[in-house]
Each structure stands twice: as structure tokens, then as C-alpha cells.
Amino acid sequence: MNVYDSARMADVLAPHGFAPVDAPDDADMVILNTCHIREKAAEKVYSELGRIRQIRERRAADGRKTVIAVAGCVAQAEGEEMRARAPFVDIVLGPQTYHRLPEMVARAARAGGVVATDFPVEAKFDELPEASAPQGPSAFLTVQEGCDKFCTFCVVPYTRGAEFSRPAAQIVAEAKKLVAQGSAEITLLGQNVNAYRGPAPDGGTWGLARLIRALAEIRGLARIRYTTSHPRDMDEALIEAHADVPALMPFLHLPVQSGSDRILTAMNRGHGAADYRALVESLRRARPDLALSSDFIVGFPGETEADFAATLALVRDVGYAQAYSFKYSPRPGTPASLAEDQVPDAVKTERLHRLQAELWDQQRRFNESKVGSVMPVLLDKPGRRPGQLLGRSPWLQAVHLDAPAHDMGRIVEARIGAATVSSLAGRALVREDAAA
Ligand code: 5AD
Ligand code: SF4
């Protein structure tokens, strides 16, 4: 989402004479877009700010000004505190105020520091200009922001605010524009994307499934994905969409966090491990080739060896194509950070290693299962060497292909010849092969 937000900040600044540059030394303004989800985020921002300050001083010696802005959830969480600790920062702006960036730049030039961390009543998306810069073959599109779930470990409900869904017509219009600009794949974004409930063109409300069906009608939009989902918001309509919308890719990021009911309750996730297993089963009934990804937290307060064993058991039962796993990191202001039974770091580290060994093994096996098969690959990046392009499989695997440069941006049929834990390799079929 920060990638998408950064692009929108560039869009909002473009009419005011700003354009992205490659090197910070050339920048009249530097925006650090930050994430607060896990520990040390604020520390990283302050050390990066130290480097940017040096650049500013170098530029000042040549008589050039540099505006420094910090955006994103660290800015939201730190607020005034950031200007107290780093007074050379001109603008501190939270994720709900990006549309006011040009006005802040003007205000900072006139009056010095600006801090904007409110949640304005006007909807940011109504104020932002239309997205203008093309995103390439694979694009992001935010459909929903914020979260009302209040998992006890998580800062998102505090930094991103309450759940908000963009009007469906606005999303469809943005998607059409992205496709017209050459995007063949769109990933719908939201902190809680499957909780999407947006005002619909017919005056009613659309859920995510209905929105996906509307987007699937856009000619040229070959692939639709969405992330990140909460198991509790995975409704029948969405499961059905996986069965019968061909553009909806057979890969789903569905975080479970833990396999222990006791821990899931303490996390306030609102479901148990059996509910999640049952959900995965119905999804796989709907789309037998569906591959799953998840997020896991190890060492949540009170997690015992038995709780952790339940997580490992769930991982083995479900079988993941890919997953992210983290040590629990106490976040200021969240209920879990106040729990007395914090797990020692050494225990967290040891459990993380065991979990990651299992997850990597599953990921490698999943990748190897594709060797010898033919699959469509969306080519969206230059390859490691000439004659090669990098793309994505339907299951979001990175695929290195021997393919001519003019295939960039296209979906080509490819035969997979090799797999590693992190990627596939193969060659694009020439049309005769493909027809055979
Ligand atoms: N500690 C560790 N991991 C966390 N996540 C969110 N908050 C924390 C935390 N305090 C992880 C969750 C979430 C992902 C985006 O980040 O697994 O799904
Ligand atoms: Fe955070 Fe996701 Fe829980 Fe919301 S549902 S509080 S974003 S982990």
C-alpha cells in the first residue's frame, strides 16, 4: 500500500512542478514514506533522516533548498514528537492527508514546520487527482483502507484509522484507466480488503465479490488479485467468485497468525484454528488449484511450546505456497504490549527458525511441483541477463524466462524447467509450441 500511496503523492505533486528523480541529491523535496507495523520502524526513520539532513546541508552549500517530509504510519504515530526530535523535518503527514500535500508544501515554505496527522472528514480519495503515472504491466489499486478489527498486537487501527471503502464507480474508473495505460494485472489493496463494502453505482452497497465481478468485465484486464484478507470476512460470495471468475488468480494471502485457539483468542482474531481449516477447505473446493499464503506471529505473549506446536501442525495441514513470519513485536498503545507474560527473545528466535524451515520447505516443494508444466506468465520486469525477462506465474511465483524483449508487458505461455525456493525458470513457448 505504501508503494501505491507514494505513487499517489507523486500524482498530487505533479501539477505543482514536482517529478520523481533518481538520486536524493537531485531532489528539491524528499518524502520518506514509512511503515509502523513492526519494531524499530521509528528508529530506522530517524537514522534515515540523519542521512537526508546531510544531503540537505550539501545542497544548501550550493544554494539549493530541500524540503523534507515524513509520510505514512510512523509520521501518524509520532506526530509533533517527530518535529521535536528532528526539527529540520518540514512536514509530518499521516496517511489520511496526502491530498493536502501541495498546500502543506506552500505552508511549510511560508511558516516553517507543518504537522498533519488528523483524520479529515473529507474523503481523501475524493480530493486526490486521478492517478496519472502508468504503473506498468502489474498495478496496485487501493479499494479499502483502515481496520476495525483491533487485533491486540496491531497498530493499524490506530494509524490508518477506521475502515473506509471507496465508491465502486471510482474504483472501476481507475481500473479502466490503468488498463488503458497498459496494466494487465491489478491487485486490489486494503488493510482489510475483503471487508470492502462500497457505495455502488445502483445506489446499493457492493462487497468485494461484486466489485471483482464488475472489474472482470474490463477488456484487457487479464488478472485480478486482492490483499490482505481477514478470515472472518471471507464470505460465500467471495468464495464463489474464486470458483467462477477466471481472471481472479488462484493465489490468496489469508493470514492466520497462529494455529492455537488460545492465542487466537488472546489476539482477538474472532475465529479458531478449525474455522480457518474449514475455510481453506471450502476455498479449495471452489478453486482446486488455489495456493495459499499467510502471515504468522511467533512468541505472542503467553505463547507456550504447545501453542507453537499447534501453529506448526496447522502449517503442515494447510500447506502454503509462500508465507511471512515474524517475531511478536510489542507496539506502543496496543493491548498485547502491556501483557506481563512476554516471551523471551531467544525463544522467539528459535521458534521463528523452526517455523521458517517448515515454510521454506513447503515453498520449495510448491515451486518444484510446477517443473515440467506450461503456465501463463505475465512479464513485467527486465531479466538478469539479455534475452531474459522476469514475470509472475498465476500463483505469484517469480519466473525467469528466456523470452524476447518485445514480450515485456505480455502474458506468454511458458514451460517451466527449474525451480528454487524463491523462483521458477523456463522459456517462453513460440506460437507453434503453444498451439501444439
Ligand atoms: N508484531 C509482529 N508482527 C506483527 N504484524 C502486525 N503487527 C505485528 C506485531 N506487533 C504482522 C501480522 C500481520 C502482518 C502485516 O504483520 O502478521 O498480518
Ligand atoms: Fe491489524 Fe489486520 Fe488485525 Fe486489522 S485485521 S488489526 S490490520 S492484523
Short mmCIF file of C-alpha atoms and ligand atoms in Angstrom, two decimals:
data_model
loop_
_atom_site.label_atom_id
_atom_site.label_comp_id
_atom_site.label_asym_id
_atom_site.label_seq_id
_atom_site.Cartn_x
_atom_site.Cartn_y
_atom_site.Cartn_z
CA MET A 1 0.00 0.00 0.00
CA ASN A 2 2.91 2.34 0.61
CA VAL A 3 4.04 1.82 -2.98
CA TYR A 4 0.56 2.83 -4.15
CA ASP A 5 0.44 5.77 -1.72
CA SER A 6 3.84 7.02 -2.88
CA ALA A 7 2.62 6.99 -6.48
CA ARG A 8 -0.46 8.97 -5.45
CA MET A 9 1.71 11.53 -3.65
CA ALA A 10 3.71 11.91 -6.86
CA ASP A 11 0.41 12.40 -8.74
CA VAL A 12 -0.78 15.09 -6.35
CA LEU A 13 2.51 16.97 -6.62
CA ALA A 14 2.94 16.69 -10.39
CA PRO A 15 0.76 19.72 -11.25
CA HIS A 16 2.91 21.77 -8.86
CA GLY A 17 6.07 21.18 -10.81
CA PHE A 18 7.44 18.14 -8.98
CA ALA A 19 8.59 14.98 -10.74
CA PRO A 20 10.38 11.91 -9.33
CA VAL A 21 14.19 11.90 -9.55
CA ASP A 22 16.63 9.01 -9.28
CA ALA A 23 19.06 10.36 -6.69
CA PRO A 24 18.21 12.15 -3.43
CA ASP A 25 20.94 14.70 -4.22
CA ASP A 26 18.81 15.97 -7.11
CA ALA A 27 15.64 16.25 -5.01
CA ASP A 28 14.12 19.61 -4.08
CA MET A 29 11.85 17.62 -1.82
CA VAL A 30 12.38 14.25 -0.14
CA ILE A 31 9.40 12.29 1.17
CA LEU A 32 10.06 9.32 3.44
CA ASN A 33 7.00 7.10 3.30
CA THR A 34 7.08 4.95 6.40
CA CYS A 35 5.61 1.78 7.91
CA HIS A 36 4.96 1.26 11.61
CA ILE A 37 3.78 -2.33 11.65
CA ARG A 38 6.77 -3.80 13.49
CA GLU A 39 9.52 -2.68 15.81
CA LYS A 40 12.33 -0.25 15.14
CA ALA A 41 10.33 1.47 12.42
CA ALA A 42 10.70 4.85 14.11
CA GLU A 43 14.43 4.29 14.77
CA LYS A 44 15.01 3.43 11.11
CA VAL A 45 13.22 6.62 10.08
CA TYR A 46 15.33 8.79 12.37
CA SER A 47 18.59 7.29 11.13
CA GLU A 48 17.48 7.72 7.50
CA LEU A 49 16.54 11.32 8.34
CA GLY A 50 20.10 11.84 9.57
CA ARG A 51 21.38 10.88 6.12
CA ILE A 52 18.87 13.12 4.36
CA ARG A 53 19.84 16.02 6.58
CA GLN A 54 23.43 15.70 5.35
CA ILE A 55 22.18 15.81 1.77
CA ARG A 56 20.20 18.92 2.62
CA GLU A 57 23.32 20.56 4.05
CA ARG A 58 25.36 19.65 0.99
CA ARG A 59 22.70 21.12 -1.26
CA ALA A 60 22.37 24.24 0.92
CA ALA A 61 26.11 24.89 0.40
CA ASP A 62 25.28 25.14 -3.33
CA GLY A 63 22.38 27.48 -2.57
CA ARG A 64 19.71 24.81 -3.20
CA LYS A 65 16.77 24.28 -0.85
CA THR A 66 15.45 20.84 0.18
CA VAL A 67 12.03 20.26 1.70
CA ILE A 68 11.93 17.18 3.95
CA ALA A 69 8.63 15.41 4.56
CA VAL A 70 7.84 12.25 6.52
CA ALA A 71 4.65 10.46 5.50
CA GLY A 72 2.98 7.20 6.47
CA CYS A 73 2.22 5.47 9.73
CA VAL A 74 5.40 6.39 11.63
CA ALA A 75 4.53 10.05 10.92
CA GLN A 76 0.99 9.36 12.08
CA ALA A 77 2.16 7.73 15.30
CA GLU A 78 4.94 10.23 16.10
CA GLY A 79 3.15 13.45 15.16
CA GLU A 80 4.56 16.54 16.93
CA GLU A 81 7.14 14.32 18.62
CA MET A 82 8.89 13.95 15.27
CA ARG A 83 9.38 17.71 14.86
CA ALA A 84 10.65 17.90 18.42
CA ARG A 85 13.26 15.18 17.76
CA ALA A 86 14.09 16.24 14.21
CA PRO A 87 13.28 19.95 13.88
CA PHE A 88 14.74 20.04 10.36
CA VAL A 89 11.76 17.99 9.13
CA ASP A 90 9.44 20.41 7.34
CA ILE A 91 6.31 18.30 7.01
CA VAL A 92 4.93 15.39 9.03
CA LEU A 93 1.85 13.93 7.38
CA GLY A 94 -0.33 10.93 8.17
CA PRO A 95 -1.81 8.56 5.55
CA GLN A 96 -5.19 10.30 5.50
CA THR A 97 -3.86 13.70 4.49
CA TYR A 98 -1.90 13.08 1.27
CA HIS A 99 -4.35 15.05 -0.84
CA ARG A 100 -3.37 18.20 1.10
CA LEU A 101 0.35 17.81 0.38
CA PRO A 102 0.66 20.74 -2.08
CA GLU A 103 -0.95 23.08 0.43
CA MET A 104 1.41 21.79 3.14
CA VAL A 105 4.43 22.43 0.92
CA ALA A 106 3.28 26.01 0.44
CA ARG A 107 2.58 26.42 4.15
CA ALA A 108 5.96 24.98 5.14
CA ALA A 109 7.70 27.45 2.79
CA ARG A 110 5.80 30.37 4.35
CA ALA A 111 5.66 29.48 8.01
CA GLY A 112 8.01 26.54 8.72
CA GLY A 113 7.00 23.14 10.07
CA VAL A 114 3.66 21.50 9.33
CA VAL A 115 2.23 18.52 11.20
CA ALA A 116 -0.90 16.90 9.74
CA THR A 117 -1.98 13.73 11.48
CA ASP A 118 -5.73 14.25 11.74
CA PHE A 119 -8.32 12.04 10.07
CA PRO A 120 -10.12 14.68 8.00
CA VAL A 121 -13.83 14.25 7.36
CA GLU A 122 -13.50 14.85 3.64
CA ALA A 123 -12.65 11.61 1.89
CA LYS A 124 -9.05 11.65 0.74
CA PHE A 125 -9.91 9.74 -2.42
CA ASP A 126 -12.47 12.35 -3.50
CA GLU A 127 -9.81 15.04 -3.22
CA LEU A 128 -6.87 13.25 -4.82
CA PRO A 129 -6.44 13.90 -8.53
CA GLU A 130 -6.93 10.96 -10.89
CA ALA A 131 -3.96 8.63 -10.85
CA SER A 132 -1.81 9.78 -13.75
CA ALA A 133 1.51 7.95 -13.96
CA PRO A 134 1.27 4.50 -15.64
CA GLN A 135 2.15 1.70 -13.23
CA GLY A 136 3.30 -0.88 -15.77
CA PRO A 137 2.01 -4.40 -16.51
CA SER A 138 1.07 -5.07 -12.89
CA ALA A 139 -0.68 -2.31 -10.94
CA PHE A 140 -1.96 -1.63 -7.43
CA LEU A 141 -5.32 -0.08 -6.69
CA THR A 142 -6.44 0.78 -3.15
CA VAL A 143 -10.12 -0.04 -2.65
CA GLN A 144 -10.32 -0.01 1.12
CA GLU A 145 -8.34 1.50 3.96
CA GLY A 146 -8.22 1.21 7.70
CA CYS A 147 -9.30 -1.51 10.06
CA ASP A 148 -11.93 -2.00 12.77
CA LYS A 149 -10.71 -5.41 13.90
CA PHE A 150 -8.35 -4.36 16.68
CA CYS A 151 -6.18 -7.46 16.85
CA THR A 152 -4.44 -6.96 20.17
CA PHE A 153 -0.93 -6.88 18.62
CA CYS A 154 -1.60 -4.45 15.80
CA VAL A 155 -1.17 -0.68 15.34
CA VAL A 156 -3.09 -0.41 12.07
CA PRO A 157 -6.49 0.56 13.56
CA TYR A 158 -4.70 3.45 15.32
CA THR A 159 -2.50 4.66 12.47
CA ARG A 160 -4.74 4.03 9.43
CA GLY A 161 -8.00 4.71 11.25
CA ALA A 162 -11.46 3.20 10.81
CA GLU A 163 -12.50 1.06 7.85
CA PHE A 164 -13.36 3.06 4.76
CA SER A 165 -14.37 1.70 1.34
CA ARG A 166 -14.05 3.73 -1.85
CA PRO A 167 -17.12 4.04 -4.08
CA ALA A 168 -17.23 1.20 -6.62
CA ALA A 169 -17.65 3.52 -9.62
CA GLN A 170 -14.46 5.40 -8.66
CA ILE A 171 -12.56 2.10 -8.46
CA VAL A 172 -13.89 0.81 -11.79
CA ALA A 173 -12.94 4.11 -13.45
CA GLU A 174 -9.42 3.94 -12.01
CA ALA A 175 -9.08 0.30 -13.11
CA LYS A 176 -10.15 1.17 -16.68
CA LYS A 177 -7.56 3.91 -16.77
CA LEU A 178 -4.83 1.56 -15.54
CA VAL A 179 -5.74 -0.98 -18.23
CA ALA A 180 -5.77 1.75 -20.88
CA GLN A 181 -2.26 2.66 -19.68
CA GLY A 182 -1.09 -0.90 -20.23
CA SER A 183 -1.69 -2.75 -16.97
CA ALA A 184 -2.86 -6.35 -17.46
CA GLU A 185 -2.98 -7.20 -13.78
CA ILE A 186 -4.48 -5.26 -10.89
CA THR A 187 -4.02 -6.06 -7.22
CA LEU A 188 -6.81 -4.58 -5.12
CA LEU A 189 -5.40 -3.27 -1.87
CA GLY A 190 -6.77 -2.75 1.61
CA GLN A 191 -5.63 -3.39 5.16
CA ASN A 192 -8.79 -5.46 5.37
CA VAL A 193 -9.64 -5.73 1.72
CA ASN A 194 -12.32 -8.40 1.94
CA ALA A 195 -14.25 -6.24 4.41
CA TYR A 196 -14.84 -3.96 1.40
CA ARG A 197 -18.39 -2.59 1.37
CA GLY A 198 -18.52 0.33 -1.04
CA PRO A 199 -21.31 2.52 -2.33
CA ALA A 200 -22.43 1.00 -5.65
CA PRO A 201 -23.50 2.69 -8.89
CA ASP A 202 -27.01 1.23 -8.43
CA GLY A 203 -27.41 3.03 -5.10
CA GLY A 204 -26.80 -0.09 -3.02
CA THR A 205 -23.63 -1.47 -1.49
CA TRP A 206 -21.17 -3.84 -3.13
CA GLY A 207 -19.00 -6.35 -1.35
CA LEU A 208 -15.59 -7.35 -2.71
CA ALA A 209 -17.01 -10.25 -4.75
CA ARG A 210 -19.41 -7.98 -6.62
CA LEU A 211 -16.66 -5.45 -7.22
CA ILE A 212 -14.38 -8.17 -8.61
CA ARG A 213 -17.13 -9.31 -10.99
CA ALA A 214 -17.53 -5.75 -12.27
CA LEU A 215 -13.76 -5.40 -12.77
CA ALA A 216 -13.55 -8.76 -14.54
CA GLU A 217 -15.67 -7.25 -17.32
CA ILE A 218 -12.99 -4.72 -18.22
CA ARG A 219 -11.45 -5.81 -21.54
CA GLY A 220 -7.72 -6.26 -21.27
CA LEU A 221 -7.75 -6.84 -17.52
CA ALA A 222 -6.45 -10.40 -17.51
CA ARG A 223 -5.59 -10.81 -13.85
CA ILE A 224 -7.17 -9.68 -10.59
CA ARG A 225 -5.74 -10.20 -7.12
CA TYR A 226 -6.58 -8.77 -3.73
CA THR A 227 -4.70 -8.39 -0.47
CA THR A 228 -4.84 -8.52 2.57
CA SER A 229 -7.84 -10.53 3.72
CA HIS A 230 -9.16 -11.45 7.14
CA PRO A 231 -10.53 -14.99 7.53
CA ARG A 232 -13.65 -13.62 9.22
CA ASP A 233 -14.61 -11.54 6.17
CA MET A 234 -14.25 -14.37 3.67
CA ASP A 235 -17.93 -14.73 2.71
CA GLU A 236 -19.72 -17.21 0.44
CA ALA A 237 -19.94 -14.71 -2.41
CA LEU A 238 -16.17 -14.24 -2.41
CA ILE A 239 -15.50 -17.98 -2.27
CA GLU A 240 -17.88 -18.39 -5.22
CA ALA A 241 -16.01 -15.72 -7.15
CA HIS A 242 -12.90 -17.88 -6.85
CA ALA A 243 -14.86 -20.71 -8.48
CA ASP A 244 -16.16 -18.83 -11.49
CA VAL A 245 -14.23 -15.63 -12.23
CA PRO A 246 -11.35 -16.80 -14.46
CA ALA A 247 -9.43 -13.52 -14.06
CA LEU A 248 -9.30 -13.98 -10.29
CA MET A 249 -5.89 -15.56 -9.80
CA PRO A 250 -5.56 -18.84 -7.90
CA PHE A 251 -3.47 -17.40 -5.09
CA LEU A 252 -4.74 -16.00 -1.82
CA HIS A 253 -2.93 -14.32 1.05
CA LEU A 254 -5.02 -15.28 4.06
CA PRO A 255 -3.20 -14.56 7.32
CA VAL A 256 -3.94 -16.84 10.25
CA GLN A 257 -1.19 -15.57 12.64
CA SER A 258 -1.33 -18.66 14.90
CA GLY A 259 -2.68 -22.22 14.97
CA SER A 260 -3.51 -22.15 18.68
CA ASP A 261 -7.09 -21.34 19.71
CA ARG A 262 -5.90 -19.91 23.00
CA ILE A 263 -3.54 -17.50 21.23
CA LEU A 264 -6.07 -16.64 18.51
CA THR A 265 -8.50 -15.63 21.28
CA ALA A 266 -5.84 -13.56 23.04
CA MET A 267 -5.12 -11.91 19.67
CA ASN A 268 -8.83 -11.07 19.27
CA ARG A 269 -8.88 -12.67 15.83
CA GLY A 270 -12.52 -13.74 16.18
CA HIS A 271 -12.06 -17.29 14.84
CA GLY A 272 -10.41 -20.56 15.83
CA ALA A 273 -7.96 -22.83 14.04
CA ALA A 274 -10.76 -25.23 12.98
CA ASP A 275 -12.69 -22.34 11.39
CA TYR A 276 -9.63 -21.46 9.35
CA ARG A 277 -9.07 -25.08 8.25
CA ALA A 278 -12.74 -25.30 7.20
CA LEU A 279 -12.46 -22.04 5.29
CA VAL A 280 -9.39 -23.26 3.41
CA GLU A 281 -11.29 -26.42 2.53
CA SER A 282 -14.22 -24.51 1.02
CA LEU A 283 -11.85 -22.27 -0.90
CA ARG A 284 -10.07 -25.29 -2.34
CA ARG A 285 -13.38 -26.91 -3.23
CA ALA A 286 -14.22 -23.73 -5.14
CA ARG A 287 -10.81 -23.45 -6.81
CA PRO A 288 -8.85 -26.72 -6.59
CA ASP A 289 -5.56 -25.16 -7.78
CA LEU A 290 -5.71 -22.34 -5.21
CA ALA A 291 -2.38 -21.74 -3.50
CA LEU A 292 -2.26 -20.08 -0.10
CA SER A 293 -0.04 -17.65 1.67
CA SER A 294 -0.23 -16.41 5.25
CA ASP A 295 1.28 -14.26 7.97
CA PHE A 296 2.42 -15.82 11.25
CA ILE A 297 3.45 -14.27 14.53
CA VAL A 298 5.60 -16.34 16.89
CA GLY A 299 6.16 -15.52 20.54
CA PHE A 300 2.91 -13.65 21.11
CA PRO A 301 2.61 -13.01 24.90
CA GLY A 302 1.80 -16.24 26.73
CA GLU A 303 2.65 -18.50 23.75
CA THR A 304 3.73 -21.90 25.10
CA GLU A 305 5.59 -24.67 23.28
CA ALA A 306 2.20 -26.41 22.91
CA ASP A 307 0.68 -23.29 21.29
CA PHE A 308 3.61 -23.10 18.90
CA ALA A 309 3.27 -26.81 18.09
CA ALA A 310 -0.36 -26.08 17.14
CA THR A 311 0.88 -23.45 14.67
CA LEU A 312 3.33 -25.91 13.13
CA ALA A 313 0.55 -28.51 12.89
CA LEU A 314 -1.72 -26.06 11.10
CA VAL A 315 1.05 -25.13 8.68
CA ARG A 316 1.60 -28.82 7.87
CA ASP A 317 -2.13 -29.47 7.41
CA VAL A 318 -2.85 -26.46 5.21
CA GLY A 319 0.32 -26.44 3.12
CA TYR A 320 1.46 -23.00 1.99
CA ALA A 321 2.95 -21.83 -1.28
CA GLN A 322 4.57 -18.90 0.48
CA ALA A 323 4.32 -17.13 3.84
CA TYR A 324 5.63 -14.33 6.00
CA SER A 325 6.54 -14.96 9.62
CA PHE A 326 7.54 -12.53 12.31
CA LYS A 327 8.63 -12.44 15.92
CA TYR A 328 5.99 -10.72 18.01
CA SER A 329 6.98 -7.10 18.40
CA PRO A 330 5.28 -5.04 21.13
CA ARG A 331 3.72 -1.93 19.60
CA PRO A 332 3.10 1.14 21.76
CA GLY A 333 -0.56 1.63 22.61
CA THR A 334 -1.68 -1.92 21.75
CA PRO A 335 -3.18 -4.20 24.45
CA ALA A 336 -0.73 -7.09 23.90
CA SER A 337 2.25 -4.82 24.55
CA LEU A 338 1.06 -4.47 28.15
CA ALA A 339 0.79 -8.23 28.79
CA GLU A 340 3.06 -9.46 31.58
CA ASP A 341 3.89 -12.83 30.04
CA GLN A 342 6.11 -11.57 27.20
CA VAL A 343 8.13 -14.36 25.56
CA PRO A 344 11.94 -14.05 25.79
CA ASP A 345 13.60 -13.04 22.53
CA ALA A 346 15.75 -16.17 22.38
CA VAL A 347 12.60 -18.33 22.45
CA LYS A 348 11.00 -16.22 19.72
CA THR A 349 14.10 -16.56 17.56
CA GLU A 350 14.27 -20.30 17.99
CA ARG A 351 10.56 -20.75 17.15
CA LEU A 352 10.85 -18.43 14.16
CA HIS A 353 13.69 -20.54 12.76
CA ARG A 354 11.72 -23.75 13.17
CA LEU A 355 8.62 -22.24 11.55
CA GLN A 356 10.60 -20.73 8.69
CA ALA A 357 12.38 -24.01 8.00
CA GLU A 358 8.99 -25.68 7.53
CA LEU A 359 7.59 -22.79 5.45
CA TRP A 360 10.64 -22.65 3.16
CA ASP A 361 10.45 -26.37 2.67
CA GLN A 362 6.79 -26.05 1.66
CA GLN A 363 7.58 -23.15 -0.65
CA ARG A 364 10.37 -25.10 -2.35
CA ARG A 365 8.10 -28.13 -2.78
CA PHE A 366 5.33 -25.95 -4.20
CA ASN A 367 7.72 -24.39 -6.71
CA GLU A 368 9.14 -27.79 -7.66
CA SER A 369 5.61 -29.09 -8.29
CA LYS A 370 5.42 -26.71 -11.26
CA VAL A 371 8.54 -28.02 -13.04
CA GLY A 372 7.61 -29.51 -16.42
CA SER A 373 4.29 -27.67 -16.61
CA VAL A 374 3.18 -24.96 -19.02
CA MET A 375 1.70 -21.83 -17.48
CA PRO A 376 0.85 -18.26 -18.43
CA VAL A 377 3.45 -15.76 -17.19
CA LEU A 378 2.93 -12.01 -17.07
CA LEU A 379 6.29 -10.48 -17.99
CA ASP A 380 6.77 -7.23 -16.13
CA LYS A 381 10.50 -6.67 -15.50
CA PRO A 382 13.84 -6.87 -17.27
CA GLY A 383 15.65 -10.14 -16.62
CA ARG A 384 19.04 -10.78 -15.06
CA ARG A 385 20.71 -11.01 -18.45
CA PRO A 386 19.94 -10.10 -22.08
CA GLY A 387 17.39 -12.44 -23.64
CA GLN A 388 15.67 -12.90 -20.30
CA LEU A 389 12.58 -11.31 -18.77
CA LEU A 390 11.13 -11.60 -15.28
CA GLY A 391 7.47 -12.25 -14.69
CA ARG A 392 4.85 -13.73 -12.40
CA SER A 393 3.01 -17.02 -12.52
CA PRO A 394 -0.72 -17.20 -11.68
CA TRP A 395 0.44 -18.23 -8.19
CA LEU A 396 2.58 -15.12 -7.83
CA GLN A 397 5.85 -17.01 -8.20
CA ALA A 398 8.71 -15.05 -9.75
CA VAL A 399 9.52 -16.62 -13.13
CA HIS A 400 12.75 -16.03 -15.08
CA LEU A 401 12.05 -16.65 -18.74
CA ASP A 402 14.09 -16.82 -21.88
CA ALA A 403 11.89 -14.51 -23.92
CA PRO A 404 12.36 -11.74 -26.50
CA ALA A 405 12.31 -8.15 -25.22
CA HIS A 406 9.10 -7.39 -27.12
CA ASP A 407 7.22 -9.81 -24.83
CA MET A 408 7.57 -7.29 -21.99
CA GLY A 409 4.13 -6.46 -20.60
CA ARG A 410 2.53 -9.52 -22.21
CA ILE A 411 1.21 -12.77 -20.83
CA VAL A 412 3.06 -15.62 -22.54
CA GLU A 413 2.75 -19.38 -22.24
CA ALA A 414 5.95 -20.77 -20.78
CA ARG A 415 7.38 -24.16 -19.99
CA ILE A 416 8.95 -24.35 -16.55
CA GLY A 417 12.31 -26.11 -16.49
CA ALA A 418 13.63 -25.47 -12.99
CA ALA A 419 12.65 -24.29 -9.54
CA THR A 420 14.38 -22.93 -6.47
CA VAL A 421 12.91 -21.92 -3.14
CA SER A 422 12.35 -18.39 -4.41
CA SER A 423 11.66 -18.63 -8.15
CA LEU A 424 10.97 -20.61 -11.30
CA ALA A 425 12.87 -20.59 -14.57
CA GLY A 426 11.79 -21.58 -18.04
CA ARG A 427 11.32 -20.48 -21.61
CA ALA A 428 8.51 -18.79 -23.46
CA LEU A 429 6.87 -21.11 -25.95
CA VAL A 430 6.95 -19.97 -29.53
CA ARG A 431 3.47 -19.86 -31.04
CA GLU A 432 3.78 -23.28 -32.75
CA ASP A 433 4.62 -24.92 -29.38
CA ALA A 434 1.80 -23.05 -27.72
CA ALA A 435 -0.70 -24.26 -30.29
CA ALA A 436 0.51 -27.85 -30.08
N1 5AD B 1 4.42 -7.99 15.85
C1 5AD B 1 4.74 -8.88 14.86
N2 5AD B 1 4.07 -8.96 13.71
C2 5AD B 1 3.04 -8.13 13.52
N3 5AD B 1 2.21 -7.98 12.49
C3 5AD B 1 1.35 -6.97 12.77
N4 5AD B 1 1.61 -6.47 13.98
C4 5AD B 1 2.66 -7.17 14.47
C5 5AD B 1 3.39 -7.13 15.69
N5 5AD B 1 3.08 -6.29 16.65
C6 5AD B 1 2.25 -8.84 11.31
C7 5AD B 1 0.96 -9.66 11.19
C8 5AD B 1 0.26 -9.00 10.05
C9 5AD B 1 1.43 -8.51 9.21
C10 5AD B 1 1.12 -7.45 8.22
O1 5AD B 1 2.35 -8.03 10.16
O2 5AD B 1 1.30 -10.98 10.90
O3 5AD B 1 -0.60 -9.88 9.34
FE1 SF4 B 2 -4.11 -5.34 12.14
FE2 SF4 B 2 -5.02 -6.95 10.18
FE3 SF4 B 2 -5.84 -7.29 12.75
FE4 SF4 B 2 -6.64 -5.14 11.33
S1 SF4 B 2 -7.14 -7.33 10.91
S2 SF4 B 2 -5.93 -5.16 13.46
S3 SF4 B 2 -4.82 -4.70 10.11
S4 SF4 B 2 -3.74 -7.58 11.91
#
